mmCIF file of C-alpha atoms and ligand atoms in Angstrom:
data_model
loop_
_atom_site.group_PDB
_atom_site.id
_atom_site.type_symbol
_atom_site.label_atom_id
_atom_site.label_comp_id
_atom_site.label_asym_id
_atom_site.label_seq_id
_atom_site.Cartn_x
_atom_site.Cartn_y
_atom_site.Cartn_z
ATOM 1 C CA MET A 18 30.646 20.155 13.484
ATOM 2 C CA THR A 19 34.081 21.774 13.667
ATOM 3 C CA PRO A 20 35.853 23.174 10.655
ATOM 4 C CA PHE A 21 38.846 21.178 9.365
ATOM 5 C CA THR A 22 42.005 22.430 10.992
ATOM 6 C CA GLU A 23 44.944 20.145 10.459
ATOM 7 C CA PRO A 24 45.070 17.683 7.590
ATOM 8 C CA PRO A 25 43.527 14.343 8.336
ATOM 9 C CA LYS A 26 45.484 11.085 8.562
ATOM 10 C CA ARG A 27 46.283 9.209 5.302
ATOM 11 C CA SER A 28 44.162 6.067 4.891
ATOM 12 C CA ASP A 29 45.629 2.663 4.334
ATOM 13 C CA GLU A 30 42.861 1.991 1.981
ATOM 14 C CA PRO A 31 44.937 2.267 -1.250
ATOM 15 C CA ILE A 32 46.654 -1.037 -0.347
ATOM 16 C CA TRP A 33 43.244 -2.846 -0.003
ATOM 17 C CA TRP A 34 41.814 -1.084 -2.930
ATOM 18 C CA ALA A 35 44.720 -2.046 -5.149
ATOM 19 C CA LEU A 36 44.351 -5.698 -4.086
ATOM 20 C CA PHE A 37 40.575 -5.493 -4.577
ATOM 21 C CA SER A 38 41.016 -4.036 -8.129
ATOM 22 C CA ALA A 39 43.573 -6.603 -9.124
ATOM 23 C CA GLY A 40 41.375 -9.349 -7.712
ATOM 24 C CA GLY A 41 38.499 -8.006 -9.677
ATOM 25 C CA VAL A 42 40.382 -8.221 -12.908
ATOM 26 C CA CYS A 43 41.363 -11.811 -12.014
ATOM 27 C CA PHE A 44 37.798 -12.737 -11.097
ATOM 28 C CA ALA A 45 36.579 -11.356 -14.410
ATOM 29 C CA VAL A 46 39.304 -12.779 -16.635
ATOM 30 C CA LEU A 47 41.049 -15.746 -15.124
ATOM 31 C CA MET A 48 38.317 -17.301 -13.040
ATOM 32 C CA PRO A 49 35.878 -18.000 -15.948
ATOM 33 C CA GLY A 50 38.615 -19.386 -18.030
ATOM 34 C CA SER A 51 39.860 -21.638 -15.225
ATOM 35 C CA ILE A 52 36.295 -22.959 -14.546
ATOM 36 C CA LEU A 53 35.802 -23.574 -18.233
ATOM 37 C CA ALA A 54 39.072 -25.311 -18.657
ATOM 38 C CA LEU A 55 39.288 -27.227 -15.345
ATOM 39 C CA ALA A 56 35.539 -28.060 -14.766
ATOM 40 C CA LEU A 57 33.101 -27.499 -17.590
ATOM 41 C CA LEU A 58 35.066 -28.784 -20.627
ATOM 42 C CA PRO A 59 36.320 -31.949 -18.918
ATOM 43 C CA ALA A 60 32.916 -32.619 -17.428
ATOM 44 C CA LEU A 61 31.259 -32.274 -20.875
ATOM 45 C CA GLY A 62 33.857 -34.596 -22.308
ATOM 46 C CA LEU A 63 35.107 -31.815 -24.673
ATOM 47 C CA THR A 64 38.681 -32.164 -23.568
ATOM 48 C CA SER A 65 40.245 -35.541 -23.025
ATOM 49 C CA ALA A 66 40.457 -36.756 -19.414
ATOM 50 C CA ASP A 67 44.109 -37.248 -19.958
ATOM 51 C CA SER A 68 44.787 -33.550 -20.381
ATOM 52 C CA LEU A 69 44.309 -33.141 -16.574
ATOM 53 C CA ASN A 70 46.240 -36.192 -15.484
ATOM 54 C CA TYR A 71 48.452 -35.965 -12.478
ATOM 55 C CA ALA A 72 51.738 -35.798 -14.437
ATOM 56 C CA ARG A 73 50.636 -32.959 -16.614
ATOM 57 C CA VAL A 74 49.023 -30.895 -13.910
ATOM 58 C CA SER A 75 51.943 -31.239 -11.500
ATOM 59 C CA ALA A 76 54.378 -30.362 -14.307
ATOM 60 C CA LEU A 77 52.299 -27.250 -15.148
ATOM 61 C CA LEU A 78 52.018 -26.225 -11.490
ATOM 62 C CA TYR A 79 55.439 -27.163 -10.220
ATOM 63 C CA GLN A 80 57.839 -26.945 -13.104
ATOM 64 C CA ALA A 81 56.531 -24.833 -16.020
ATOM 65 C CA LEU A 82 58.533 -21.564 -16.258
ATOM 66 C CA TYR A 83 60.603 -22.518 -13.299
ATOM 67 C CA GLY A 84 57.482 -22.741 -11.119
ATOM 68 C CA MET A 85 56.446 -19.124 -12.078
ATOM 69 C CA ALA A 86 53.409 -20.393 -13.910
ATOM 70 C CA GLY A 87 52.107 -22.208 -10.867
ATOM 71 C CA LEU A 88 52.717 -19.091 -8.745
ATOM 72 C CA ALA A 89 50.960 -16.864 -11.205
ATOM 73 C CA PHE A 90 47.969 -19.295 -11.250
ATOM 74 C CA VAL A 91 47.616 -19.581 -7.506
ATOM 75 C CA GLY A 92 48.041 -15.808 -7.126
ATOM 76 C CA GLY A 93 45.596 -14.953 -9.900
ATOM 77 C CA VAL A 94 42.972 -17.578 -9.152
ATOM 78 C CA ILE A 95 43.175 -17.923 -5.426
ATOM 79 C CA CYS A 96 45.008 -15.196 -3.631
ATOM 80 C CA LEU A 97 43.886 -12.011 -5.379
ATOM 81 C CA PRO A 98 40.316 -13.030 -5.635
ATOM 82 C CA LEU A 99 40.358 -13.742 -1.930
ATOM 83 C CA PHE A 100 41.419 -10.279 -1.242
ATOM 84 C CA HIS A 101 38.745 -8.931 -3.561
ATOM 85 C CA THR A 102 36.177 -10.918 -1.666
ATOM 86 C CA ALA A 103 37.506 -9.796 1.685
ATOM 87 C CA HIS A 104 37.270 -6.170 0.598
ATOM 88 C CA ARG A 105 33.633 -6.557 -0.433
ATOM 89 C CA ILE A 106 32.733 -8.338 2.805
ATOM 90 C CA GLN A 107 34.532 -5.589 4.808
ATOM 91 C CA HIS A 108 32.565 -2.765 3.025
ATOM 92 C CA GLY A 109 29.377 -4.707 3.066
ATOM 93 C CA LEU A 110 29.695 -5.140 6.863
ATOM 94 C CA HIS A 111 30.155 -1.307 7.152
ATOM 95 C CA ASP A 112 26.978 -0.872 5.001
ATOM 96 C CA LEU A 113 25.042 -3.253 7.349
ATOM 97 C CA LYS A 114 26.454 -1.374 10.303
ATOM 98 C CA LEU A 115 27.898 -4.629 11.552
ATOM 99 C CA GLY A 116 31.552 -3.720 11.337
ATOM 100 C CA GLY A 117 33.853 -2.001 8.972
ATOM 101 C CA GLY A 118 36.235 -1.021 11.798
ATOM 102 C CA LEU A 119 39.574 -2.362 12.683
ATOM 103 C CA LEU A 120 38.267 -5.699 14.011
ATOM 104 C CA SER A 121 36.368 -6.646 10.903
ATOM 105 C CA LYS A 122 39.326 -5.403 8.829
ATOM 106 C CA ILE A 123 41.658 -7.792 10.671
ATOM 107 C CA CYS A 124 39.194 -10.598 10.286
ATOM 108 C CA CYS A 125 38.513 -10.046 6.552
ATOM 109 C CA TYR A 126 41.934 -9.287 5.299
ATOM 110 C CA GLY A 127 43.497 -11.554 7.870
ATOM 111 C CA LEU A 128 41.457 -14.489 6.613
ATOM 112 C CA ALA A 129 42.323 -13.652 2.990
ATOM 113 C CA ALA A 130 46.035 -13.505 3.882
ATOM 114 C CA PHE A 131 45.860 -16.724 5.896
ATOM 115 C CA ALA A 132 44.203 -18.733 3.088
ATOM 116 C CA SER A 133 46.579 -17.163 0.559
ATOM 117 C CA ALA A 134 49.557 -18.162 2.674
ATOM 118 C CA ILE A 135 48.241 -21.763 2.872
ATOM 119 C CA ALA A 136 47.694 -21.857 -0.922
ATOM 120 C CA ILE A 137 51.157 -20.544 -1.686
ATOM 121 C CA GLY A 138 52.762 -22.672 1.066
ATOM 122 C CA LEU A 139 51.186 -25.838 -0.373
ATOM 123 C CA LEU A 140 52.426 -24.834 -3.919
ATOM 124 C CA LEU A 141 55.962 -24.093 -2.724
ATOM 125 C CA ALA A 142 56.002 -27.392 -0.717
ATOM 126 C CA GLY A 143 55.138 -29.238 -3.915
ATOM 127 C CA GLN A 144 57.660 -27.267 -5.943
ATOM 128 C CA LEU A 145 60.468 -27.981 -3.554
ATOM 129 C CA GLN A 146 59.862 -31.631 -3.493
ATOM 130 C CA MET B 10 -6.174 19.960 -13.951
ATOM 131 C CA ASN B 11 -6.333 19.661 -10.115
ATOM 132 C CA LYS B 12 -3.723 17.564 -8.529
ATOM 133 C CA THR B 13 -3.182 16.412 -4.915
ATOM 134 C CA ILE B 14 0.309 16.614 -3.593
ATOM 135 C CA SER B 15 1.701 15.660 -0.159
ATOM 136 C CA ILE B 16 4.323 17.785 1.506
ATOM 137 C CA SER B 17 6.402 16.932 4.555
ATOM 138 C CA ARG B 18 5.702 19.595 7.174
ATOM 139 C CA TYR B 19 7.888 20.191 10.200
ATOM 140 C CA ASN B 20 8.059 23.040 12.636
ATOM 141 C CA PRO B 21 10.683 22.342 15.281
ATOM 142 C CA GLU B 22 9.010 24.630 17.714
ATOM 143 C CA GLN B 23 5.741 22.685 17.647
ATOM 144 C CA ASP B 24 6.147 19.201 16.080
ATOM 145 C CA SER B 25 7.859 16.239 17.495
ATOM 146 C CA GLN B 26 8.380 14.779 14.002
ATOM 147 C CA PRO B 27 7.703 15.714 10.364
ATOM 148 C CA GLN B 28 4.161 14.974 9.079
ATOM 149 C CA LEU B 29 2.757 14.718 5.610
ATOM 150 C CA GLN B 30 0.110 17.181 4.695
ATOM 151 C CA THR B 31 -1.860 17.157 1.448
ATOM 152 C CA TYR B 32 -2.636 20.131 -0.699
ATOM 153 C CA GLN B 33 -4.577 20.734 -4.018
ATOM 154 C CA VAL B 34 -2.778 22.590 -6.752
ATOM 155 C CA VAL B 35 -3.610 23.412 -10.335
ATOM 156 C CA SER B 36 -1.296 21.596 -12.688
ATOM 157 C CA GLU B 37 -0.800 22.376 -16.343
ATOM 158 C CA HIS B 38 1.662 20.883 -18.788
ATOM 159 C CA SER B 39 4.408 23.187 -17.784
ATOM 160 C CA THR B 40 3.903 23.277 -14.019
ATOM 161 C CA SER B 41 7.081 22.368 -12.171
ATOM 162 C CA VAL B 42 7.183 20.886 -8.700
ATOM 163 C CA LEU B 43 8.556 24.212 -7.583
ATOM 164 C CA ASP B 44 5.567 25.998 -9.185
ATOM 165 C CA ALA B 45 3.245 23.657 -7.287
ATOM 166 C CA LEU B 46 5.080 24.345 -4.026
ATOM 167 C CA LEU B 47 4.702 28.146 -4.599
ATOM 168 C CA GLN B 48 0.956 27.664 -5.232
ATOM 169 C CA VAL B 49 0.755 25.878 -1.833
ATOM 170 C CA GLN B 50 2.676 28.747 -0.304
ATOM 171 C CA GLN B 51 -0.072 31.112 -1.576
ATOM 172 C CA GLN B 52 -2.624 29.019 0.234
ATOM 173 C CA ASP B 53 -0.552 28.416 3.327
ATOM 174 C CA PRO B 54 2.154 31.039 3.831
ATOM 175 C CA SER B 55 3.742 29.042 6.690
ATOM 176 C CA LEU B 56 5.235 26.585 4.221
ATOM 177 C CA SER B 57 9.054 27.113 4.103
ATOM 178 C CA LEU B 58 11.163 26.209 1.034
ATOM 179 C CA ARG B 59 14.266 27.449 -0.684
ATOM 180 C CA TRP B 60 14.378 28.580 -4.273
ATOM 181 C CA SER B 61 15.740 31.371 -6.437
ATOM 182 C CA CYS B 62 16.483 30.981 -10.114
ATOM 183 C CA ARG B 63 13.736 28.647 -11.310
ATOM 184 C CA MET B 64 16.038 27.445 -14.084
ATOM 185 C CA ALA B 65 18.262 24.793 -12.519
ATOM 186 C CA ILE B 66 21.195 27.252 -12.014
ATOM 187 C CA CYS B 67 21.166 28.227 -8.435
ATOM 188 C CA GLY B 68 20.801 24.770 -6.920
ATOM 189 C CA SER B 69 18.727 25.835 -4.033
ATOM 190 C CA CYS B 70 15.373 24.034 -4.674
ATOM 191 C CA GLY B 71 16.496 20.389 -4.050
ATOM 192 C CA VAL B 72 13.884 18.277 -2.426
ATOM 193 C CA MET B 73 13.056 14.618 -2.347
ATOM 194 C CA ILE B 74 10.355 13.834 -4.793
ATOM 195 C CA ASN B 75 8.721 10.418 -4.127
ATOM 196 C CA GLY B 76 12.024 9.651 -2.272
ATOM 197 C CA ILE B 77 14.439 10.607 -5.070
ATOM 198 C CA PRO B 78 16.556 13.789 -4.751
ATOM 199 C CA LYS B 79 15.549 16.217 -7.531
ATOM 200 C CA LEU B 80 15.550 19.977 -8.294
ATOM 201 C CA GLY B 81 11.953 21.149 -7.827
ATOM 202 C CA CYS B 82 12.277 23.639 -10.768
ATOM 203 C CA LYS B 83 13.534 20.969 -13.125
ATOM 204 C CA THR B 84 10.862 18.399 -12.355
ATOM 205 C CA PHE B 85 7.418 18.430 -13.755
ATOM 206 C CA VAL B 86 4.173 17.588 -11.984
ATOM 207 C CA ARG B 87 2.913 15.998 -15.192
ATOM 208 C CA ASP B 88 5.504 13.180 -14.772
ATOM 209 C CA TYR B 89 3.818 12.065 -11.556
ATOM 210 C CA PRO B 90 0.285 11.028 -12.564
ATOM 211 C CA GLU B 91 0.061 8.882 -9.434
ATOM 212 C CA GLN B 92 1.224 10.178 -6.133
ATOM 213 C CA LEU B 93 3.580 13.065 -5.606
ATOM 214 C CA VAL B 94 5.262 13.312 -2.214
ATOM 215 C CA ILE B 95 7.689 16.122 -1.527
ATOM 216 C CA SER B 96 10.041 15.961 1.459
ATOM 217 C CA PRO B 97 13.242 17.637 2.472
ATOM 218 C CA LEU B 98 16.643 16.447 1.193
ATOM 219 C CA ALA B 99 17.731 13.176 2.923
ATOM 220 C CA HIS B 100 20.830 12.919 5.085
ATOM 221 C CA PHE B 101 20.621 16.594 6.267
ATOM 222 C CA ALA B 102 19.007 17.879 9.432
ATOM 223 C CA VAL B 103 15.665 19.523 8.708
ATOM 224 C CA GLU B 104 15.323 23.169 9.842
ATOM 225 C CA LYS B 105 11.691 23.625 8.846
ATOM 226 C CA ASP B 106 9.442 21.964 6.321
ATOM 227 C CA LEU B 107 11.623 21.580 3.133
ATOM 228 C CA ILE B 108 14.554 23.609 4.399
ATOM 229 C CA VAL B 109 17.581 21.603 5.469
ATOM 230 C CA ASP B 110 20.809 22.601 7.124
ATOM 231 C CA MET B 111 23.347 22.492 4.344
ATOM 232 C CA SER B 112 26.266 23.484 6.443
ATOM 233 C CA PRO B 113 27.944 20.028 6.622
ATOM 234 C CA PHE B 114 28.021 20.012 2.836
ATOM 235 C CA LEU B 115 29.483 23.547 2.721
ATOM 236 C CA GLN B 116 32.102 22.643 5.259
ATOM 237 C CA HIS B 117 33.207 19.700 3.295
ATOM 238 C CA LEU B 118 33.270 21.804 0.170
ATOM 239 C CA SER B 119 35.425 24.559 1.740
ATOM 240 C CA ALA B 120 37.766 21.779 3.094
ATOM 241 C CA VAL B 121 38.950 20.852 -0.423
ATOM 242 C CA LYS B 122 39.656 24.531 -1.348
ATOM 243 C CA PRO B 123 37.581 24.686 -4.505
ATOM 244 C CA TYR B 124 39.249 27.607 -6.211
ATOM 245 C CA LEU B 125 42.349 28.156 -8.289
ATOM 246 C CA ILE B 126 45.523 28.136 -6.192
ATOM 247 C CA ASN B 127 48.357 29.709 -8.025
ATOM 248 C CA ALA B 128 51.174 31.679 -6.520
ATOM 249 C CA GLU B 129 52.221 33.152 -9.793
ATOM 250 C CA LYS B 130 51.229 36.937 -9.961
ATOM 251 C CA SER B 131 51.219 37.387 -13.683
ATOM 252 C CA LEU B 132 48.984 39.824 -15.519
ATOM 253 C CA GLN B 133 49.010 37.722 -18.625
ATOM 254 C CA PRO B 134 46.042 35.479 -19.278
ATOM 255 C CA HIS B 135 46.671 31.792 -18.523
ATOM 256 C CA LYS B 136 46.242 30.079 -21.828
ATOM 257 C CA GLN B 137 44.722 26.606 -21.981
ATOM 258 C CA THR B 138 44.309 24.187 -24.866
ATOM 259 C CA PRO B 139 41.012 22.634 -25.620
ATOM 260 C CA ALA B 140 42.404 19.348 -24.373
ATOM 261 C CA GLN B 141 43.450 20.783 -21.110
ATOM 262 C CA LEU B 142 39.980 22.326 -20.702
ATOM 263 C CA ALA B 143 38.256 19.041 -21.507
ATOM 264 C CA LYS B 144 40.004 17.296 -18.626
ATOM 265 C CA TYR B 145 38.003 19.189 -16.014
ATOM 266 C CA GLN B 146 35.161 20.950 -17.812
ATOM 267 C CA GLN B 147 32.386 18.464 -17.033
ATOM 268 C CA PHE B 148 33.245 18.678 -13.315
ATOM 269 C CA ALA B 149 33.000 22.507 -13.490
ATOM 270 C CA ASN B 150 29.289 22.211 -14.111
ATOM 271 C CA CYS B 151 28.456 21.539 -10.425
ATOM 272 C CA ILE B 152 25.839 23.893 -9.044
ATOM 273 C CA ASN B 153 26.257 22.849 -5.370
ATOM 274 C CA CYS B 154 22.656 21.723 -5.047
ATOM 275 C CA GLY B 155 23.627 18.840 -2.739
ATOM 276 C CA LEU B 156 21.369 16.286 -4.450
ATOM 277 C CA CYS B 157 24.358 13.901 -4.663
ATOM 278 C CA TYR B 158 24.777 13.989 -0.778
ATOM 279 C CA SER B 159 21.136 12.951 -0.402
ATOM 280 C CA ALA B 160 21.614 10.147 -2.939
ATOM 281 C CA CYS B 161 24.881 8.843 -1.314
ATOM 282 C CA PRO B 162 24.244 6.008 1.169
ATOM 283 C CA GLN B 163 27.830 6.435 2.528
ATOM 284 C CA PHE B 164 27.216 10.125 3.416
ATOM 285 C CA GLY B 165 24.000 8.910 5.111
ATOM 286 C CA LEU B 166 26.003 6.418 7.215
ATOM 287 C CA ASN B 167 28.965 8.743 7.751
ATOM 288 C CA PRO B 168 28.311 12.499 7.619
ATOM 289 C CA GLU B 169 32.071 13.084 7.883
ATOM 290 C CA PHE B 170 32.489 11.679 4.459
ATOM 291 C CA ILE B 171 33.478 14.768 2.362
ATOM 292 C CA GLY B 172 31.098 13.470 -0.294
ATOM 293 C CA PRO B 173 30.549 13.466 -4.046
ATOM 294 C CA ALA B 174 30.401 17.204 -4.883
ATOM 295 C CA ALA B 175 33.442 18.129 -2.757
ATOM 296 C CA ILE B 176 35.528 15.402 -4.279
ATOM 297 C CA THR B 177 34.326 16.371 -7.787
ATOM 298 C CA LEU B 178 35.367 19.981 -7.174
ATOM 299 C CA ALA B 179 38.702 18.929 -5.732
ATOM 300 C CA GLN B 180 39.187 16.911 -8.968
ATOM 301 C CA ARG B 181 38.005 19.892 -11.036
ATOM 302 C CA TYR B 182 40.778 22.101 -9.700
ATOM 303 C CA ASN B 183 43.425 19.285 -9.466
ATOM 304 C CA LEU B 184 42.919 18.598 -13.164
ATOM 305 C CA ASP B 185 43.116 22.313 -14.175
ATOM 306 C CA SER B 186 46.458 23.127 -15.836
ATOM 307 C CA ARG B 187 46.382 26.595 -14.219
ATOM 308 C CA ASP B 188 46.185 25.235 -10.714
ATOM 309 C CA GLN B 189 49.018 24.436 -8.316
ATOM 310 C CA GLY B 190 46.977 23.457 -5.275
ATOM 311 C CA LYS B 191 46.825 19.693 -5.676
ATOM 312 C CA ALA B 192 49.224 19.162 -2.743
ATOM 313 C CA VAL B 193 47.098 21.026 -0.330
ATOM 314 C CA ARG B 194 43.867 19.148 -1.519
ATOM 315 C CA MET B 195 45.192 15.635 -1.520
ATOM 316 C CA PRO B 196 45.330 15.125 2.312
ATOM 317 C CA GLN B 197 41.511 15.526 2.381
ATOM 318 C CA LEU B 198 41.081 13.090 -0.484
ATOM 319 C CA ASN B 199 43.638 10.654 0.983
ATOM 320 C CA SER B 200 41.875 10.360 4.362
ATOM 321 C CA LYS B 201 39.341 7.662 5.300
ATOM 322 C CA ASN B 202 36.560 10.261 5.017
ATOM 323 C CA GLY B 203 37.890 11.289 1.502
ATOM 324 C CA VAL B 204 37.620 9.236 -1.631
ATOM 325 C CA TRP B 205 38.094 6.060 0.296
ATOM 326 C CA ALA B 206 34.722 6.227 1.962
ATOM 327 C CA CYS B 207 33.055 5.760 -1.368
ATOM 328 C CA THR B 208 31.978 2.221 -2.379
ATOM 329 C CA PHE B 209 30.986 3.222 -5.919
ATOM 330 C CA VAL B 210 27.319 3.035 -5.628
ATOM 331 C CA GLY B 211 26.864 5.476 -8.449
ATOM 332 C CA PHE B 212 23.483 6.967 -7.390
ATOM 333 C CA CYS B 213 25.169 10.454 -7.123
ATOM 334 C CA SER B 214 25.744 10.438 -10.874
ATOM 335 C CA GLU B 215 22.201 9.338 -11.536
ATOM 336 C CA VAL B 216 20.554 12.094 -9.657
ATOM 337 C CA CYS B 217 22.962 14.945 -10.695
ATOM 338 C CA PRO B 218 20.806 17.490 -12.573
ATOM 339 C CA LYS B 219 23.859 18.752 -14.464
ATOM 340 C CA LYS B 220 25.215 15.396 -15.651
ATOM 341 C CA VAL B 221 28.485 16.197 -13.728
ATOM 342 C CA ASP B 222 29.084 12.442 -12.981
ATOM 343 C CA PRO B 223 30.513 12.761 -9.463
ATOM 344 C CA ALA B 224 31.055 8.932 -9.262
ATOM 345 C CA ALA B 225 33.586 9.258 -12.176
ATOM 346 C CA ALA B 226 35.327 12.086 -10.354
ATOM 347 C CA VAL B 227 35.552 10.089 -7.118
ATOM 348 C CA ASN B 228 36.990 7.148 -8.935
ATOM 349 C CA GLN B 229 39.579 9.279 -10.665
ATOM 350 C CA GLY B 230 40.227 10.575 -7.138
ATOM 351 C CA LYS B 231 40.831 7.119 -5.898
ATOM 352 C CA VAL B 232 43.501 6.535 -8.655
ATOM 353 C CA ALA B 233 45.029 9.948 -7.831
ATOM 354 C CA SER B 234 45.126 9.062 -4.134
ATOM 355 C CA ALA B 235 46.575 5.645 -4.768
ATOM 356 C CA SER B 236 49.374 7.099 -6.822
ATOM 357 C CA ASP B 237 49.863 9.747 -4.133
ATOM 358 C CA PHE B 238 50.182 6.924 -1.603
ATOM 359 C CA ILE B 239 52.863 5.178 -3.699
ATOM 360 C CA ILE B 240 54.815 8.439 -4.191
ATOM 361 C CA SER B 241 54.651 9.109 -0.470
ATOM 362 C CA MET B 242 56.358 5.786 0.137
ATOM 363 C CA PHE B 243 59.365 6.919 -1.834
ATOM 364 C CA THR B 244 59.573 10.430 -0.478
ATOM 365 C CA PRO B 245 60.653 11.417 2.983
HETATM 366 S S1 LIG C 24 15.350 27.293 -8.201
HETATM 367 FE FE1 LIG C 24 17.398 27.497 -8.782
HETATM 368 S S2 LIG C 24 17.893 25.481 -9.181
HETATM 369 FE FE2 LIG C 24 15.752 25.362 -8.825
#
């Protein structure tokens, strides 16, 4: 082992870590609320079926707050959690000695970015209609 | 009371790999694992181990006890009524028996410049408020025993990871109001083998005999490194 001579290269990890942390908060806070409001309560008949009718949901998603509410929802419940998941998989692969290098990084974060782009694209397409 | 203990023995000049050997020791209520090892050394002077202070200060008697990194002098034989297996610290190369080569750890430690850096040549004492002291005091309790490196699965996978204790000491000085050396320490923390190699397993903090909580220091280091990253984007 050689002693450190020149300073090592800066890692790009803060970007992924920031997305991971933000995604973790969304996972912990927004996800359970969304599952409760969109899946459990309607399924148990505790909210009226009408509260999730097409007109209301599309208004919330596409028009509320000039479309910002829909963007925040998709960002917080789909995109950021995707990056959180990708980060865990990336580091899990490193732990299992199956990856963790550039290739798995491209696959993990690339997939998260791709799926996020589709989600946001679909949202914007609906908003612009 | 007689107690049977197993010790990992390895002589690189004769053995192809370490082997467990059992010994009988006399164990009383106050017999530490280090005491037991020293009894064995009386029976068999070829047993090699490191120790000095016998009071959890020097940090030299670290060994794996039933697979968990511990200080021999701070661990009691009475707490192991079943089996007691003593082996050298994990993730380091074994030199002989219970002696490991700590130089990777020491190199990582020196890389973060764990001392006060301050160009000011004043003869006046540097005053510090209790609040300023509290920021780093816990991290100053590290005795460099290396148990956290044996506990860290990421150091096991990647010996280039500068590791829990080095990052903790970097934080200890970065948080010290008398220090001006943060800029020269940050490049080590910012690298892929710095704070970013940690996946927050937290076992380092569990095994730390001084309750230093290296995992907390590493996570503070991640926040520091992330803000350093953002600042670097706006400075040429
Ligand atoms: S002998 Fe000094 S710490 Fe155990």
